[in-house]
Coordinates of C-alpha atoms in Angstrom, one line a residue:
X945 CA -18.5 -27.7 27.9
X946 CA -19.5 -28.6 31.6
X947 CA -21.2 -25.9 33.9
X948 CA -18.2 -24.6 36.4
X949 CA -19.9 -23.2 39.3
X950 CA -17.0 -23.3 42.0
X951 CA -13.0 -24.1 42.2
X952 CA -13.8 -28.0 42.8
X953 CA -15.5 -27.9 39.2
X954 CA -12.2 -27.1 37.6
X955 CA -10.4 -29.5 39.8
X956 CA -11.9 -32.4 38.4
X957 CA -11.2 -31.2 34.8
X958 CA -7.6 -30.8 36.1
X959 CA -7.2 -34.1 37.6
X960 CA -8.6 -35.8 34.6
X961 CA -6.5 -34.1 31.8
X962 CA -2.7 -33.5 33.8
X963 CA -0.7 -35.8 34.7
X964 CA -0.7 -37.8 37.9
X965 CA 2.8 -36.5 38.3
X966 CA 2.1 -32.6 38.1
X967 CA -1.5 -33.4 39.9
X968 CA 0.4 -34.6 42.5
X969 CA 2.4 -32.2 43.2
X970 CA 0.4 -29.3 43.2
X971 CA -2.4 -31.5 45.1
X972 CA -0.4 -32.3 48.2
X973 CA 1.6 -31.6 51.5
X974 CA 5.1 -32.8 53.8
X975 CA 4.7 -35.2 55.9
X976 CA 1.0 -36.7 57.0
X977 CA -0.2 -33.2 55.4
X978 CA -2.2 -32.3 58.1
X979 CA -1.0 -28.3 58.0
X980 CA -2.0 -28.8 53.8
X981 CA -5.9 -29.9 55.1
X982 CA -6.3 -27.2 58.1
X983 CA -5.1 -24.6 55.4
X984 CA -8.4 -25.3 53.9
X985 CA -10.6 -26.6 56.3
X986 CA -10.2 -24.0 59.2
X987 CA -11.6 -21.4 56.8
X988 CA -15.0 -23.2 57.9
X989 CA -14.6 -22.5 61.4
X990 CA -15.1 -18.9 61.0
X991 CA -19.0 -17.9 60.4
X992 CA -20.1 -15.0 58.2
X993 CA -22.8 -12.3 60.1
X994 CA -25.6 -12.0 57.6
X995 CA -27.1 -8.4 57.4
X996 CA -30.6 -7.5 55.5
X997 CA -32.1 -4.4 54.3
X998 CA -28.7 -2.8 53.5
X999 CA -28.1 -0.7 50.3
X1000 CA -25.6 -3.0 48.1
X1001 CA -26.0 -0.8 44.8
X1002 CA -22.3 0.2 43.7
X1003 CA -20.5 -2.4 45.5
X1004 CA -16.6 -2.5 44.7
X1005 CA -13.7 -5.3 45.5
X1006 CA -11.0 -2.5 44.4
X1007 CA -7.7 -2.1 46.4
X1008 CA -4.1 -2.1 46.2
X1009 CA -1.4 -4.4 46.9
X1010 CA 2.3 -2.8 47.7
X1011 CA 0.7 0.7 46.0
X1012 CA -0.6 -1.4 42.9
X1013 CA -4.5 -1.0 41.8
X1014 CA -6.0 -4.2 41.9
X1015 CA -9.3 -5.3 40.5
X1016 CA -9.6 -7.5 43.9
X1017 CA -7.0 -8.2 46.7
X1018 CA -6.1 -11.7 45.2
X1019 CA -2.8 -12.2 43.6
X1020 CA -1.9 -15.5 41.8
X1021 CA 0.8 -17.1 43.8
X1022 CA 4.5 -18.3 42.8
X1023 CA 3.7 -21.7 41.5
X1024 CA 6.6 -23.6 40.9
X1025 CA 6.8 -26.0 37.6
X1026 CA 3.3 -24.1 36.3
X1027 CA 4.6 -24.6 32.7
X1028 CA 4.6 -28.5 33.1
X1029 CA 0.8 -28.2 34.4
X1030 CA 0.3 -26.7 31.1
X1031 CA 2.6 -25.5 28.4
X1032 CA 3.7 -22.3 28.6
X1033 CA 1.1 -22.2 32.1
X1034 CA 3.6 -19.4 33.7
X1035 CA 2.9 -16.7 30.3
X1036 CA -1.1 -18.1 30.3
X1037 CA -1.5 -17.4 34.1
X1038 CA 0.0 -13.8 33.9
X1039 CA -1.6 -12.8 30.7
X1040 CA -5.1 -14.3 32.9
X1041 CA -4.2 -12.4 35.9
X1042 CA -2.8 -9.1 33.3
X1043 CA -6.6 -8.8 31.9
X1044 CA -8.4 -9.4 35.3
X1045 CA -6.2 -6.7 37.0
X1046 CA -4.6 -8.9 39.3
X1047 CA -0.7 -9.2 40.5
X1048 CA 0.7 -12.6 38.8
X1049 CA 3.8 -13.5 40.5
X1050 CA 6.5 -15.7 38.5
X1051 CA 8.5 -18.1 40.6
X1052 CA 11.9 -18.3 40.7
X1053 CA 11.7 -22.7 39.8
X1054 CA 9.3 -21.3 36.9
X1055 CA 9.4 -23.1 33.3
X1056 CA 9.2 -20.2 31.5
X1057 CA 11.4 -17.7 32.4
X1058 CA 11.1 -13.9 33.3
X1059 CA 11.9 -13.0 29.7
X1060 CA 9.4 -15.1 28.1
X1061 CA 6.6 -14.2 30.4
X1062 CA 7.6 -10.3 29.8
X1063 CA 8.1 -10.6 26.3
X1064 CA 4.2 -12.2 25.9
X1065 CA 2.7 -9.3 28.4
X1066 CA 2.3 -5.7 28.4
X1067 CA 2.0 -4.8 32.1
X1068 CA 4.6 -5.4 35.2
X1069 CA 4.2 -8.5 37.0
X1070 CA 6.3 -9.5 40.3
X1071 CA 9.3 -11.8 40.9
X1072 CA 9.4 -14.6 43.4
X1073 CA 13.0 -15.2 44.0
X1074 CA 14.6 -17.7 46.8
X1075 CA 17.4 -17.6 49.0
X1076 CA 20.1 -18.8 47.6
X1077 CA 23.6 -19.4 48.7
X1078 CA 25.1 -18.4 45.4
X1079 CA 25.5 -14.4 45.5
X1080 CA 26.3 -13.7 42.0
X1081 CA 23.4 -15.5 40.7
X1082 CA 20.9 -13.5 43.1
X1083 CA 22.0 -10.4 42.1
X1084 CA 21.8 -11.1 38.8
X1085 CA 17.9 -12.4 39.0
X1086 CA 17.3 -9.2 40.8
X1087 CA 18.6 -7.6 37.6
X1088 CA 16.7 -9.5 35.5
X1089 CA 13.8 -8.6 37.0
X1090 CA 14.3 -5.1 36.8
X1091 CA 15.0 -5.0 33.0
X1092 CA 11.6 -7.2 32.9
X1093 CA 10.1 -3.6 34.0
X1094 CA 9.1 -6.4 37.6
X1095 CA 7.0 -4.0 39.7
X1096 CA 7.9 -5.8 42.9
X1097 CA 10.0 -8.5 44.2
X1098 CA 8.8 -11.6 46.4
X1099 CA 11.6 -13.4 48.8
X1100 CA 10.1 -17.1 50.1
X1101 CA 12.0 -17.5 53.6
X1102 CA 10.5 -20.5 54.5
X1103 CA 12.6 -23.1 52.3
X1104 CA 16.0 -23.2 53.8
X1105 CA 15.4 -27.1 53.7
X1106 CA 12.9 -29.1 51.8
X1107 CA 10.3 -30.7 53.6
X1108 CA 9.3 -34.0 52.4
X1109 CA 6.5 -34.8 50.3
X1110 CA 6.1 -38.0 50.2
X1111 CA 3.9 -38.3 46.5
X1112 CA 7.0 -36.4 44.7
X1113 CA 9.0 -38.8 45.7
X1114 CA 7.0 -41.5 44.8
X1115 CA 6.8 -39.9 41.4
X1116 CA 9.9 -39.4 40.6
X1117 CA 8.7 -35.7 40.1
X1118 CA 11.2 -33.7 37.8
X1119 CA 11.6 -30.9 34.6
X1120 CA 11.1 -32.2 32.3
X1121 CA 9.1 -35.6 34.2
X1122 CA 11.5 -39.0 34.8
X1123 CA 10.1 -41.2 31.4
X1124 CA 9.1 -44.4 34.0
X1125 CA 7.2 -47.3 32.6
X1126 CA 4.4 -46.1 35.2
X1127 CA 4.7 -42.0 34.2
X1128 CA 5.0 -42.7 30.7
X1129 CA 1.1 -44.9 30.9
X1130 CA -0.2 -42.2 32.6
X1131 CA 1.2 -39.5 30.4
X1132 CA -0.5 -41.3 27.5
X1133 CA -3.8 -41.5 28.3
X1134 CA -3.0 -37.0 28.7
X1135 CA -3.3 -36.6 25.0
X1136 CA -4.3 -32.5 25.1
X1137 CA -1.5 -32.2 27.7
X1138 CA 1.2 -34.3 25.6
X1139 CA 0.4 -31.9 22.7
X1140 CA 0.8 -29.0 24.3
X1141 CA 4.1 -30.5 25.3
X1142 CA 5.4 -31.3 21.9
X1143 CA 4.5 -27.9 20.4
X1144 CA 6.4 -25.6 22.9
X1145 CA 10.0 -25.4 23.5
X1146 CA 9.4 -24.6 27.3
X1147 CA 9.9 -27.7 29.4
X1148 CA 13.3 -26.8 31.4
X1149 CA 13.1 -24.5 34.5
X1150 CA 13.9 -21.1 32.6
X1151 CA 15.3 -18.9 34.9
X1152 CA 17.9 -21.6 35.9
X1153 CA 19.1 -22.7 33.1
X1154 CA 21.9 -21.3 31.2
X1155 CA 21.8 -18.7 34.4
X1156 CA 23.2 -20.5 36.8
X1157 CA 26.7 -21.1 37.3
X1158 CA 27.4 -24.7 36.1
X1159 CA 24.2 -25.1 34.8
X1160 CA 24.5 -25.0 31.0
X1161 CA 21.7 -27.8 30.2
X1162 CA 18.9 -29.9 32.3
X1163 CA 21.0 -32.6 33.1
X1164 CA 23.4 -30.4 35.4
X1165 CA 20.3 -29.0 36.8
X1166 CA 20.0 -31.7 39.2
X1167 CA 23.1 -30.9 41.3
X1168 CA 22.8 -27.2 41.5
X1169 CA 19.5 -27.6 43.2
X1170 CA 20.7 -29.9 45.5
X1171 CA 23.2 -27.3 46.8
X1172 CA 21.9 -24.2 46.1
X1173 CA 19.6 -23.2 49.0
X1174 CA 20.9 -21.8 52.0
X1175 CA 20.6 -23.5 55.1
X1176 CA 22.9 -21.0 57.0
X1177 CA 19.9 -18.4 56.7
X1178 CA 19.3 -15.7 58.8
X1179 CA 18.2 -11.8 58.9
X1180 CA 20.9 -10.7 58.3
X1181 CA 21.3 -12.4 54.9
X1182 CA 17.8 -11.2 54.2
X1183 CA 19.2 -7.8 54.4
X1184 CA 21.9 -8.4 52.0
X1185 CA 19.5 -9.4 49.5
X1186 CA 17.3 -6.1 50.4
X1187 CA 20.2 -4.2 49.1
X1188 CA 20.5 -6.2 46.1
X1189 CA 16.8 -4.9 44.8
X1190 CA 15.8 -1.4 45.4
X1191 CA 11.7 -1.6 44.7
X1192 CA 8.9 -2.6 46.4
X1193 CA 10.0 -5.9 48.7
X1194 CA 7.3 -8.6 50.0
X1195 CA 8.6 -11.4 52.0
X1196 CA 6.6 -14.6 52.2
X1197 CA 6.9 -17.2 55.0
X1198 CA 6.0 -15.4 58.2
X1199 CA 4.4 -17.5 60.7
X1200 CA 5.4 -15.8 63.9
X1201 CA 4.9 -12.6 65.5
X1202 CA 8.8 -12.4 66.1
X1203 CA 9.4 -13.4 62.6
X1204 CA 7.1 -10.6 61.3
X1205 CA 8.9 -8.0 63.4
X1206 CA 12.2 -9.0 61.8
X1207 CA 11.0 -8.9 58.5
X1208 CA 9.6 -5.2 59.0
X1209 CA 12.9 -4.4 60.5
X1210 CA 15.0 -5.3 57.5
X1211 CA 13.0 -3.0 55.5
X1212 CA 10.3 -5.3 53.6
X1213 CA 6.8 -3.4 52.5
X1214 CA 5.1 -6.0 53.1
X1215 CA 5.0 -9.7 54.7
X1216 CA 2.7 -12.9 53.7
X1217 CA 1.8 -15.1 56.6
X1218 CA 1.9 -18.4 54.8
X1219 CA 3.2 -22.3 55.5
X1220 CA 4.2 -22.6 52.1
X1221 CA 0.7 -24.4 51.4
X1222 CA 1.3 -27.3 53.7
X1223 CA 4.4 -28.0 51.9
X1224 CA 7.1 -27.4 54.1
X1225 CA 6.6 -27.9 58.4
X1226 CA 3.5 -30.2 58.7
X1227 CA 1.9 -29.6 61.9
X1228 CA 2.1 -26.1 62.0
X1229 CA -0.5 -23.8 62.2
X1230 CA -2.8 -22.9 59.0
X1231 CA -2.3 -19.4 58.2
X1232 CA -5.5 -18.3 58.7
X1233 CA -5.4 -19.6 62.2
X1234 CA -1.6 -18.0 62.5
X1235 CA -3.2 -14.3 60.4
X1236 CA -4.6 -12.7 64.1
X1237 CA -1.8 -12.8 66.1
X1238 CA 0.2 -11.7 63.3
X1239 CA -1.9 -8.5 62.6
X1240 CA -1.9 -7.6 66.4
X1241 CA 2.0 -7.2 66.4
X1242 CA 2.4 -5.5 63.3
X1243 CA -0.8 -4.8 61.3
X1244 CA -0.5 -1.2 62.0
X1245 CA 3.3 -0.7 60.4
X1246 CA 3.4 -2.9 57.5
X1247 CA 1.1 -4.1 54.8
X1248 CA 0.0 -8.0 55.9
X1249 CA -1.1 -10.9 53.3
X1250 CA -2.4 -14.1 53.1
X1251 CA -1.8 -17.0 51.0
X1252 CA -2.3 -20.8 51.6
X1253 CA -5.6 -22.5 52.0
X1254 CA -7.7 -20.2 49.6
X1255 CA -10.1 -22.6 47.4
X1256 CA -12.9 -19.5 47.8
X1257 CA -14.3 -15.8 47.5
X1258 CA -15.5 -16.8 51.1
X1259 CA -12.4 -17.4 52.3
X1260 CA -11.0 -14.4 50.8
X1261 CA -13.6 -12.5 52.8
X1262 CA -12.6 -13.4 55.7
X1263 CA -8.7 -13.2 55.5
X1264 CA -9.4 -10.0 54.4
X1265 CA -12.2 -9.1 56.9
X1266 CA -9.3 -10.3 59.9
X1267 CA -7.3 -7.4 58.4
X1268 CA -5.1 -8.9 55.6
X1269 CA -4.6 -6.4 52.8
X1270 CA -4.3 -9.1 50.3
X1271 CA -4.6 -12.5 49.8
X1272 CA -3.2 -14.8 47.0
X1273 CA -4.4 -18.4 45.4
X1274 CA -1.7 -21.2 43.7
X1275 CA -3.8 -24.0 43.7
X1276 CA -6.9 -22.6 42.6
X1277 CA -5.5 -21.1 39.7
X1278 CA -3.6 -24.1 39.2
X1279 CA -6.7 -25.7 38.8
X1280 CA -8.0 -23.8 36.2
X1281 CA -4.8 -23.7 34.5
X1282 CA -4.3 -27.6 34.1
X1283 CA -8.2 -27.6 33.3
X1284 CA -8.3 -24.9 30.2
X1285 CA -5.3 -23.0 30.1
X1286 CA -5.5 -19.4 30.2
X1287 CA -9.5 -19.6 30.2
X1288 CA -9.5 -21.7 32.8
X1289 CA -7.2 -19.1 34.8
X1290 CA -9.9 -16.2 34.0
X1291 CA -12.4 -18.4 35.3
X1292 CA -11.3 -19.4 38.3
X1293 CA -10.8 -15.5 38.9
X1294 CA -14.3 -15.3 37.9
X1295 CA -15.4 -17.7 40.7
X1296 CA -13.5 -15.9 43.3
X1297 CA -15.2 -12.3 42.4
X1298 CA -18.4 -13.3 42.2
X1299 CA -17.7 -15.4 45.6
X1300 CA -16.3 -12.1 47.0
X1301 CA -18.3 -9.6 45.5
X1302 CA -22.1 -11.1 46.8
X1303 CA -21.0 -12.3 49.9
X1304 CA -19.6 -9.4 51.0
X1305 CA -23.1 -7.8 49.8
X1306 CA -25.0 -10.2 51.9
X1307 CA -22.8 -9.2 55.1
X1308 CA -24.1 -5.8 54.1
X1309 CA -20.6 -4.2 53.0
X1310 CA -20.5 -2.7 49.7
X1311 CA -16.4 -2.0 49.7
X1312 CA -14.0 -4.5 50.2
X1313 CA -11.6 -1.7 51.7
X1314 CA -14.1 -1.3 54.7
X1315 CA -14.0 -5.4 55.4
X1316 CA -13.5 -5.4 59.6
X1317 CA -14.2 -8.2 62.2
X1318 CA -17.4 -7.4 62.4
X1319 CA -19.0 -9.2 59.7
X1320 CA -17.2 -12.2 61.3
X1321 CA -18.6 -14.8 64.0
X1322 CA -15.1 -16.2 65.3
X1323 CA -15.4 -19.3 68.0
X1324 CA -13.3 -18.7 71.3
X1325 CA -9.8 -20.1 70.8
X1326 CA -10.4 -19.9 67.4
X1327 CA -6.2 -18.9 67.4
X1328 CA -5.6 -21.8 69.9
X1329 CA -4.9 -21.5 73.6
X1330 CA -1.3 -22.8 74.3
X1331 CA 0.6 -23.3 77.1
X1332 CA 3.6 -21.3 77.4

């Protein structure tokens, strides 16, 4: 067994056991992927303020997301396709994130669906859903959700149109993966992967099929998807869909200052400021880099996350230390996942608490609750100077 240290450890195992396919698509952006890179890299612009001779017995990374105890502000993402990274990835990941005390959210373009995932764990997890055109079928994976005992509900707002990423493409990317002379040599040579394959009867997307009108099997999956988002968006659809679930609502996508008004505005209890990884409008702003401007307008009425661009405990200091209440990972658990299944879930948590948890002792804080800017060296312009 090789000595993981750090998120990039279990990233190599990843790479070298899923395949190129599934690597590909969780390891990649739209476009020239510059917004997936700055996601990550900016992190590095902001400094940590070491403090010394500071009392860091009894230190705690406890909180709560939307009213939920959390053993640390870092929720596992909606990871589309997780059960083809690993079989059954989407029930391994929650029952990971169910014993480390952390929100998992399912997506809605899951493998498994929100039965199976319930019916293999004992506490609530959340449900990612998307905006769909189809009214009928929203209201009945709101439903769903509820008698899944779901504790919150997630609504992405950011994919009324797909960006383009280029490697899926190129890969022929599907559920259950296109069988191409080149997919097929690489799948070979995945022989722990390709056994998990074979022994589960998981490999459709699980919460569409058999759901969805029309789609009665995987080969009419293709054309539903193809119609189903919404491109007609807008706030007031987003309300609609408010109605349609009556728990606690996040809504992640929210980029702008004016978009974060409107999403308090319809009644949401909390927003994510997130670029959908990279994966949707390259060139826009990482969300760190977006996070300040963000809390200024609305930090003090609603609950703000984070997500996209998190490979670290450090970087989840410092999201949190700009004022996000929570942040959440997809690719660093992804990692871990493709690496050793559910292990390899609990140990990339592991990473990302002991990450957290000493150097937020070494910036002389002892609660992650009490996290402020001050621990924080941030360069002028450091949220860009535009012209207006």
């Amino acid at each position: 067994m090789p000595v993981i240290t750090c998120i990039d450890d279990l990233k190599r195992i990843y790479e070298r056991r899923v395949p190129r396919m599934f690597y590909d698509y969780a390891e990649s952006g739209s476009w020239s992927e510059q917004t997936f890179r700055e996601n990550t890299t900016d992190f590095s612009d902001i400094y940590l303020r070491q403090r010394v001779a500071v009392d860091m017995d009894g230190r705690s990374t406890a909180s709560q997301m939307v009213g939920q105890d959390v053993s640390m502000p870092v929720g596992l993402a909606p990871v589309g396709l997780t059960g083809m990274q690993h079989a059954d990835g989407e029930i391994k990941a929650a029952r990971a994130a169910e014993r480390f005390g952390v929100p998992f959210t399912l997506s809605t373009m899951s493998i498994c669906s929100i039965e199976d995932v319930a019916e293999n764990t004992n506490k609530p997890f959340w449900m990612q859903v998307y905006t769909l055109k189809d009214d009928d079928f929203m209201q009945r994976l709101f439903d769903r959700a509820k008698d899944a005992k779901c504790s919150a509900a997630m609504i992405t707002v950011d994919l009324q149109v797909l960006g383009q990423r280029h490697k899926d493409l190129k890969n022929g990317l599907s559920a259950p993966p296109k069988l191409t002379a080149k997919s097929m040599a690489n799948m070979m040579t995945k022989v722990q992967w390709g056994l998990g394959m074979l022994g589960t009867k998981r490999r459709f997307f699980g919460n569409i099929v058999g759901h969805a009108k029309g789609v009665s099997d995987p080969s009419s999956l293709t054309d539903w998807t193809a119609s189903a988002f919404d491109p007609s968006l807008d706030w007031n659809r987003i309300r609609e869909f408010r109605k349609m679930w009556d728990g606690p609502l996040i809504i992640k996508g929210i980029m702008d200052p004016r978009d974060a008004h409107e999403a308090l505005n319809v009644g949401a209890d909390a927003i994510i400021v997130s670029n959908h990884g990279g994966r949707q409008l390259d060139g826009a702003l990482s969300a760190i880099r977006a996070l300040p401007a963000i809390m200024d307008a609305v930090g003090d009425k609603i609950e703000v996350h984070l997500d996209s661009g998190i490979r670290s405990g450090q970087d989840v200091l410092k999201a949190l230390s700009l004022g996000a209440r929570g942040t959440y990972v997809g690719r660093a658990f992804v990692y871990g996942l493709g690496a050793m299944g559910e292990a390899g879930v609990t140990r990339a948590l592991e990473i990302l608490h002991k990450e957290l948890d000493v150097s937020m002792a070494l910036c002389g804080r002892t609660d992650v609750k009490t996290l402020d800017r001050d621990i924080l060296m941030i360069p002028e312009g450091f949220e860009g100077r535009w012209q207006s």
